Amino acid sequence: METSSSTIASLLLRIFLCADKSLSFLHNYKILHLLRQFILSSFLFFLSLLPALFSSSQSPKSDDNPATAGVGSSGVSRALSQLLLLMNDIPVSSRKYEAVRSLAEKLIDGNLIERKSALTEVNCAVLSAAFARSLSQLEAAMAEQGWKSGGDDAAREGDLFVYYGKASRLVKGVKYYGRAAWRWAKVKGEVRRPWSSAEKLAAELLWLAQKMAASGCAEEAVSKWASAVKMAWLALSTEPRLQGSLVKLSAFLIREAKEMRKQEEDEEGSRATKMRMLMSWLPLLCCANNGTDAPVLSMAERAELETILEEVIWSLGEEEQEMVLSLWLHHFTYCPASDWPNLRSCYTRWYTASRATLLMHHHTSS
């Protein structure tokens, strides 16, 4: 419903701007000018709360269990969903955390051992729902961290108010508290506990992705991670420890992306997912801190991932390869602290192929 709320906000803003232009003469009358300012402030505050209102209107009913929504009605799925939700909520420092996680792992692995399609489907549905939930929480936590450190996207949110750039202090105050209310509503719904740290969520996402791969539904995790564009952007400026966790998760899912099914009817969709994965997360691989106490990835793992990246890039079309390699070259060049991943041989291979294509076309046309 994010699209619907933004569409309505845009429409309301246009209507308001048109009406406001016709009332510009109110600047000449102090009382009416103050009234106009009050209406403007109220309107902006309403717009800032609009996404939260849409979110609450679409939330599950009080008698619905959000942990089991969309994953079937069996006791097996409800049990696994409850365990994964508890694991998500309990802090790592609690002695109960490892007990809950071990039990969840035992039941998930037990379903795989049975080799029954019904149990595998339950695994996939429950794990996919848990992955999506944790992904949403991680993005919200990273956005909150960025906001506190001054690195959030307040400028983009402020675009809505550009027309009123010279507004009074009252309007500026409403804008500030409106943004705060917007973030509060968003974070309140997505980050359930203060101990749900971003680093914990990233580690749990890797665990969930590994279980999804074992259950044969890694494509779900790959697709969701490839589409997490905002998170990938936030990751470039987040703390080094969290960057390390995100590099591990990205490396695992890039490996899984290479193994995605290559059925004829799904080839285009598979290629698009790989493209999104590379365009989103390749900058982080170039810029991330490689670990202070210990390397995030071993030398062997880094060499292996370079080979996998080259294979994934080479499975794309020529123009797509150019886009990915141009992005890599930019970040590889401007990140002096790291010389990985080194895709120079892949770049040279693409350039040679592109030059051959150019000469072939030139020869045909002449």
Coordinates of N, CA and C in Angstrom, one line a residue, residues 179-336:
R179 N 7.9 14.5 10.3 CA 8.9 13.5 9.9 C 9.2 12.5 11.1
A180 N 9.3 13.1 12.3 CA 9.5 12.3 13.5 C 8.4 11.3 13.7
A181 N 7.1 11.8 13.5 CA 6.0 10.9 13.7 C 5.9 9.8 12.6
W182 N 6.3 10.2 11.4 CA 6.3 9.2 10.3 C 7.3 8.1 10.6
R183 N 8.5 8.5 11.1 CA 9.5 7.5 11.4 C 9.1 6.7 12.6
W184 N 8.5 7.3 13.6 CA 8.1 6.6 14.8 C 7.0 5.5 14.4
A185 N 6.1 5.9 13.6 CA 5.0 5.0 13.2 C 5.6 3.8 12.4
K186 N 6.6 4.1 11.5 CA 7.2 3.1 10.7 C 8.1 2.1 11.5
V187 N 8.9 2.7 12.4 CA 9.8 1.9 13.2 C 9.0 1.1 14.3
K188 N 7.9 1.7 14.8 CA 7.1 1.0 15.8 C 6.5 -0.2 15.2
G189 N 6.1 -0.2 13.9 CA 5.5 -1.4 13.3 C 6.5 -2.4 12.8
E190 N 7.8 -2.0 12.6 CA 8.8 -2.9 12.0 C 9.8 -3.4 13.0
V191 N 10.3 -2.5 13.9 CA 11.3 -3.0 14.8 C 10.6 -3.2 16.2
R192 N 10.4 -4.4 16.5 CA 9.5 -4.8 17.6 C 10.1 -4.6 18.9
R193 N 11.5 -4.8 19.0 CA 12.1 -4.7 20.3 C 13.4 -3.9 20.2
P194 N 13.8 -3.1 21.3 CA 15.0 -2.4 21.2 C 16.2 -3.2 21.0
W195 N 16.2 -4.5 21.5 CA 17.4 -5.3 21.3 C 17.5 -6.0 20.0
S196 N 16.5 -5.7 19.1 CA 16.6 -6.3 17.7 C 17.6 -5.5 17.0
S197 N 18.9 -5.6 17.3 CA 19.9 -4.8 16.7 C 20.1 -5.2 15.2
A198 N 20.6 -4.3 14.4 CA 20.8 -4.6 13.0 C 21.7 -5.8 12.8
E199 N 22.8 -5.8 13.6 CA 23.7 -6.9 13.5 C 23.1 -8.3 13.7
K200 N 22.3 -8.4 14.7 CA 21.6 -9.6 15.1 C 20.6 -10.0 13.9
L201 N 19.9 -9.0 13.4 CA 19.0 -9.3 12.3 C 19.7 -9.8 11.0
A202 N 20.9 -9.2 10.8 CA 21.7 -9.6 9.6 C 22.2 -11.1 9.8
A203 N 22.6 -11.4 11.0 CA 23.0 -12.8 11.2 C 21.9 -13.8 11.1
E204 N 20.7 -13.4 11.6 CA 19.5 -14.2 11.4 C 19.1 -14.4 10.0
L205 N 19.2 -13.3 9.2 CA 18.9 -13.4 7.8 C 19.8 -14.4 7.1
L206 N 21.1 -14.4 7.4 CA 22.0 -15.4 6.8 C 21.6 -16.8 7.2
W207 N 21.2 -17.0 8.5 CA 20.7 -18.3 8.9 C 19.5 -18.7 8.2
L208 N 18.5 -17.8 8.0 CA 17.3 -18.1 7.3 C 17.6 -18.4 5.9
A209 N 18.5 -17.7 5.2 CA 18.8 -17.9 3.8 C 19.4 -19.3 3.7
Q210 N 20.3 -19.7 4.6 CA 20.9 -21.0 4.5 C 19.8 -22.1 4.6
K211 N 18.9 -21.9 5.5 CA 17.8 -22.9 5.7 C 16.9 -22.9 4.5
M212 N 16.7 -21.8 3.9 CA 15.9 -21.7 2.6 C 16.6 -22.4 1.5
A213 N 17.9 -22.3 1.4 CA 18.6 -23.0 0.4 C 18.5 -24.5 0.6
A214 N 18.6 -24.9 1.8 CA 18.5 -26.4 2.1 C 17.1 -26.9 1.8
S215 N 16.1 -26.0 1.9 CA 14.8 -26.4 1.6 C 14.4 -26.3 0.2
G216 N 15.3 -25.8 -0.6 CA 15.1 -25.7 -2.1 C 14.3 -24.4 -2.5
C217 N 14.3 -23.4 -1.6 CA 13.6 -22.1 -2.0 C 14.5 -20.9 -1.8
A218 N 15.8 -21.1 -2.2 CA 16.8 -20.0 -2.0 C 16.4 -18.8 -3.0
E219 N 15.7 -19.1 -4.1 CA 15.4 -18.1 -5.0 C 14.5 -17.0 -4.4
E220 N 13.7 -17.4 -3.4 CA 12.9 -16.4 -2.7 C 13.8 -15.4 -2.0
A221 N 14.8 -15.9 -1.3 CA 15.7 -15.0 -0.6 C 16.6 -14.2 -1.5
V222 N 17.0 -14.8 -2.6 CA 17.8 -14.1 -3.6 C 17.0 -12.9 -4.2
S223 N 15.8 -13.2 -4.5 CA 14.9 -12.1 -5.1 C 14.7 -11.0 -4.2
K224 N 14.4 -11.3 -2.9 CA 14.1 -10.3 -1.9 C 15.4 -9.4 -1.6
W225 N 16.5 -10.1 -1.5 CA 17.8 -9.4 -1.3 C 18.2 -8.5 -2.5
A226 N 18.0 -9.1 -3.7 CA 18.3 -8.3 -4.8 C 17.5 -7.0 -5.0
S227 N 16.3 -7.1 -4.4 CA 15.4 -5.9 -4.5 C 15.5 -4.9 -3.4
A228 N 16.4 -5.2 -2.4 CA 16.6 -4.4 -1.2 C 17.5 -3.2 -1.6
V229 N 17.1 -2.4 -2.5 CA 18.0 -1.3 -3.0 C 18.3 -0.3 -1.9
K230 N 17.3 0.1 -1.2 CA 17.5 1.2 -0.1 C 18.5 0.6 0.9
M231 N 18.3 -0.6 1.3 CA 19.2 -1.2 2.3 C 20.7 -1.2 1.8
A232 N 20.8 -1.6 0.5 CA 22.2 -1.6 -0.1 C 22.8 -0.2 0.0
W233 N 22.0 0.8 -0.3 CA 22.5 2.2 -0.2 C 22.9 2.6 1.2
L234 N 22.1 2.2 2.2 CA 22.3 2.5 3.6 C 23.6 1.7 4.1
A235 N 23.8 0.5 3.5 CA 24.9 -0.3 3.9 C 26.3 0.3 3.6
L236 N 26.4 1.2 2.6 CA 27.6 1.8 2.3 C 28.2 2.7 3.4
S237 N 27.3 3.2 4.3 CA 27.8 4.2 5.3 C 27.5 3.6 6.7
T238 N 27.1 2.4 6.8 CA 26.8 1.8 8.2 C 28.1 1.4 8.9
E239 N 28.0 1.0 10.1 CA 29.2 0.6 10.9 C 29.9 -0.6 10.3
P240 N 31.2 -0.7 10.5 CA 32.0 -1.8 9.9 C 31.5 -3.2 10.3
R241 N 31.2 -3.4 11.5 CA 30.7 -4.8 11.9 C 29.5 -5.2 11.2
L242 N 28.6 -4.3 11.0 CA 27.3 -4.6 10.3 C 27.7 -4.8 8.8
Q243 N 28.5 -4.0 8.3 CA 29.0 -4.2 6.9 C 29.5 -5.6 6.7
G244 N 30.3 -6.1 7.6 CA 30.8 -7.4 7.5 C 29.8 -8.5 7.4
S245 N 28.7 -8.3 8.3 CA 27.6 -9.3 8.3 C 26.9 -9.2 6.9
L246 N 26.7 -8.0 6.4 CA 26.0 -7.9 5.1 C 26.8 -8.4 4.0
V247 N 28.1 -8.3 4.0 CA 29.0 -8.9 3.0 C 28.9 -10.4 3.0
K248 N 28.8 -11.0 4.2 CA 28.7 -12.5 4.3 C 27.4 -12.9 3.7
L249 N 26.3 -12.2 4.0 CA 25.0 -12.5 3.5 C 24.9 -12.3 2.0
S250 N 25.5 -11.2 1.5 CA 25.5 -11.0 0.1 C 26.3 -12.0 -0.7
A251 N 27.5 -12.4 -0.1 CA 28.3 -13.5 -0.8 C 27.5 -14.8 -0.9
F252 N 26.8 -15.1 0.2 CA 26.0 -16.4 0.2 C 24.9 -16.3 -0.9
L253 N 24.2 -15.2 -1.0 CA 23.1 -15.1 -1.9 C 23.6 -14.9 -3.3
I254 N 24.7 -14.4 -3.6 CA 25.3 -14.3 -4.9 C 25.6 -15.7 -5.4
R255 N 26.2 -16.5 -4.5 CA 26.4 -17.9 -4.9 C 25.1 -18.6 -5.3
E256 N 24.1 -18.4 -4.5 CA 22.8 -19.0 -4.8 C 22.2 -18.5 -6.1
A257 N 22.4 -17.2 -6.4 CA 21.9 -16.6 -7.6 C 22.5 -17.3 -8.8
K258 N 23.8 -17.6 -8.7 CA 24.5 -18.3 -9.8 C 23.8 -19.7 -10.1
E259 N 23.3 -20.3 -9.0 CA 22.7 -21.6 -9.2 C 21.2 -21.6 -9.5
M260 N 20.6 -20.4 -9.7 CA 19.2 -20.3 -9.9 C 18.8 -21.1 -11.2
R261 N 17.6 -21.7 -11.2 CA 17.2 -22.5 -12.3 C 17.2 -21.7 -13.6
K262 N 17.6 -22.4 -14.7 CA 17.7 -21.8 -16.0 C 16.7 -22.4 -17.0
Q263 N 15.5 -22.5 -16.5 CA 14.4 -23.0 -17.4 C 14.1 -21.9 -18.4
E264 N 13.8 -22.3 -19.6 CA 13.6 -21.4 -20.7 C 12.7 -20.3 -20.4
E265 N 11.5 -20.7 -19.8 CA 10.5 -19.7 -19.6 C 10.8 -18.7 -18.5
D266 N 11.8 -19.1 -17.6 CA 12.2 -18.2 -16.5 C 13.5 -17.5 -16.7
E267 N 14.1 -17.7 -17.9 CA 15.5 -17.2 -18.1 C 15.5 -15.7 -18.0
E268 N 14.5 -15.0 -18.5 CA 14.5 -13.6 -18.5 C 14.4 -13.0 -17.0
G269 N 13.5 -13.7 -16.3 CA 13.3 -13.2 -14.9 C 14.5 -13.5 -14.0
S270 N 15.2 -14.7 -14.3 CA 16.4 -15.0 -13.6 C 17.5 -14.0 -13.9
R271 N 17.6 -13.6 -15.1 CA 18.7 -12.7 -15.5 C 18.4 -11.3 -14.9
A272 N 17.1 -10.9 -14.8 CA 16.8 -9.6 -14.2 C 17.1 -9.6 -12.7
T273 N 16.9 -10.7 -12.0 CA 17.2 -10.8 -10.6 C 18.7 -10.7 -10.4
K274 N 19.5 -11.4 -11.2 CA 20.9 -11.4 -11.1 C 21.4 -10.0 -11.3
M275 N 20.8 -9.3 -12.3 CA 21.2 -7.9 -12.6 C 21.0 -7.0 -11.4
R276 N 19.8 -7.1 -10.8 CA 19.4 -6.3 -9.6 C 20.4 -6.6 -8.4
M277 N 20.7 -7.9 -8.3 CA 21.6 -8.3 -7.2 C 23.0 -7.6 -7.3
L278 N 23.5 -7.7 -8.5 CA 24.8 -7.1 -8.8 C 24.8 -5.6 -8.6
M279 N 23.8 -4.9 -9.2 CA 23.7 -3.5 -9.2 C 23.5 -3.0 -7.7
S280 N 22.8 -3.8 -6.9 CA 22.5 -3.3 -5.6 C 23.7 -3.5 -4.6
W281 N 24.3 -4.7 -4.7 CA 25.3 -5.1 -3.7 C 26.7 -5.1 -4.1
L282 N 27.1 -5.0 -5.3 CA 28.5 -4.9 -5.8 C 29.2 -3.7 -5.1
P283 N 28.6 -2.5 -5.0 CA 29.3 -1.4 -4.4 C 29.7 -1.8 -2.9
L284 N 28.8 -2.5 -2.2 CA 29.2 -2.8 -0.8 C 30.4 -3.7 -0.8
L285 N 30.5 -4.7 -1.7 CA 31.6 -5.6 -1.7 C 32.9 -4.8 -2.0
C286 N 32.8 -3.8 -2.8 CA 34.0 -3.0 -3.1 C 34.4 -2.1 -1.9
C287 N 33.4 -1.6 -1.2 CA 33.7 -0.5 -0.2 C 33.7 -1.0 1.2
A288 N 33.2 -2.2 1.5 CA 33.0 -2.7 2.9 C 34.4 -2.9 3.6
N289 N 34.3 -2.7 4.9 CA 35.5 -3.0 5.7 C 35.7 -4.6 5.7
N290 N 36.9 -5.0 5.5 CA 37.1 -6.5 5.4 C 37.3 -7.2 6.7
G291 N 37.1 -6.4 7.8 CA 37.3 -7.0 9.1 C 38.5 -6.5 9.8
T292 N 38.4 -6.2 11.1 CA 39.5 -5.7 11.9 C 40.2 -6.8 12.6
D293 N 39.5 -7.5 13.4 CA 40.0 -8.6 14.2 C 40.3 -9.9 13.3
A294 N 39.4 -10.1 12.5 CA 39.5 -11.3 11.6 C 38.8 -10.9 10.2
P295 N 39.3 -11.5 9.1 CA 38.7 -11.1 7.8 C 37.2 -11.6 7.7
V296 N 36.4 -10.8 7.1 CA 35.0 -11.3 6.9 C 34.9 -12.5 6.1
L297 N 35.7 -12.5 5.0 CA 35.8 -13.7 4.2 C 37.2 -14.1 4.1
S298 N 37.5 -15.4 4.0 CA 38.9 -15.9 3.9 C 39.4 -15.6 2.5
M299 N 40.7 -15.8 2.3 CA 41.3 -15.6 0.9 C 40.6 -16.5 -0.1
A300 N 40.4 -17.8 0.3 CA 39.8 -18.8 -0.6 C 38.4 -18.4 -0.9
E301 N 37.6 -17.9 0.1 CA 36.2 -17.5 -0.1 C 36.2 -16.3 -1.1
R302 N 37.1 -15.3 -0.9 CA 37.1 -14.2 -1.7 C 37.4 -14.5 -3.2
A303 N 38.4 -15.4 -3.3 CA 38.8 -15.8 -4.7 C 37.6 -16.6 -5.3
E304 N 36.9 -17.4 -4.6 CA 35.8 -18.2 -5.1 C 34.7 -17.2 -5.5
L305 N 34.4 -16.2 -4.7 CA 33.3 -15.2 -5.0 C 33.7 -14.4 -6.2
E306 N 35.0 -14.1 -6.4 CA 35.4 -13.4 -7.6 C 35.0 -14.2 -8.9
T307 N 35.3 -15.5 -8.8 CA 35.0 -16.4 -9.9 C 33.5 -16.4 -10.2
I308 N 32.7 -16.5 -9.1 CA 31.3 -16.6 -9.2 C 30.7 -15.3 -9.8
L309 N 31.3 -14.1 -9.3 CA 30.8 -12.8 -9.9 C 31.1 -12.8 -11.4
E310 N 32.2 -13.2 -11.8 CA 32.5 -13.2 -13.2 C 31.6 -14.1 -14.0
E311 N 31.2 -15.3 -13.5 CA 30.3 -16.2 -14.2 C 28.9 -15.5 -14.2
V312 N 28.4 -14.9 -13.1 CA 27.1 -14.3 -13.1 C 27.1 -13.1 -14.1
I313 N 28.1 -12.3 -14.1 CA 28.2 -11.1 -15.0 C 28.2 -11.6 -16.5
W314 N 28.9 -12.7 -16.7 CA 29.0 -13.2 -18.1 C 27.7 -13.8 -18.6
S315 N 26.8 -14.1 -17.7 CA 25.5 -14.7 -18.1 C 24.6 -13.6 -18.5
L316 N 24.9 -12.4 -18.3 CA 24.1 -11.2 -18.7 C 24.3 -10.8 -20.1
G317 N 23.5 -10.0 -20.6 CA 23.7 -9.4 -22.0 C 24.8 -8.4 -22.0
E318 N 25.2 -8.1 -23.2 CA 26.4 -7.2 -23.3 C 26.2 -5.8 -22.7
E319 N 25.0 -5.2 -22.9 CA 24.7 -3.9 -22.3 C 24.6 -4.0 -20.8
E320 N 24.1 -5.1 -20.3 CA 24.0 -5.3 -18.9 C 25.3 -5.5 -18.2
Q321 N 26.2 -6.2 -19.0 CA 27.6 -6.4 -18.5 C 28.3 -5.0 -18.4
E322 N 28.1 -4.2 -19.4 CA 28.7 -2.9 -19.3 C 28.2 -2.1 -18.1
M323 N 26.9 -2.1 -17.8 CA 26.4 -1.4 -16.7 C 27.0 -1.9 -15.4
V324 N 27.1 -3.2 -15.2 CA 27.6 -3.8 -14.0 C 29.1 -3.5 -13.8
L325 N 29.8 -3.7 -14.9 CA 31.3 -3.5 -14.8 C 31.7 -2.0 -14.7
S326 N 30.9 -1.1 -15.3 CA 31.1 0.3 -15.1 C 30.9 0.7 -13.6
L327 N 29.8 0.1 -13.0 CA 29.6 0.4 -11.6 C 30.7 -0.2 -10.7
W328 N 31.2 -1.4 -11.1 CA 32.3 -2.0 -10.3 C 33.5 -1.1 -10.4
L329 N 33.9 -0.7 -11.6 CA 35.1 0.1 -11.9 C 35.1 1.4 -11.1
H330 N 33.9 2.0 -11.0 CA 33.8 3.3 -10.2 C 34.1 3.0 -8.8
H331 N 33.4 2.1 -8.2 CA 33.6 1.9 -6.7 C 34.9 1.2 -6.4
F332 N 35.4 0.3 -7.3 CA 36.7 -0.3 -7.1 C 37.8 0.8 -7.1
T333 N 37.7 1.8 -7.9 CA 38.7 2.8 -8.1 C 38.6 3.8 -6.9
Y334 N 37.4 4.2 -6.4 CA 37.3 5.2 -5.4 C 37.2 4.6 -4.0
C335 N 37.5 3.4 -3.8 CA 37.6 2.8 -2.5 C 39.0 2.3 -2.2
P336 N 39.9 3.2 -1.8 CA 41.3 2.8 -1.7 C 41.7 1.8 -0.6

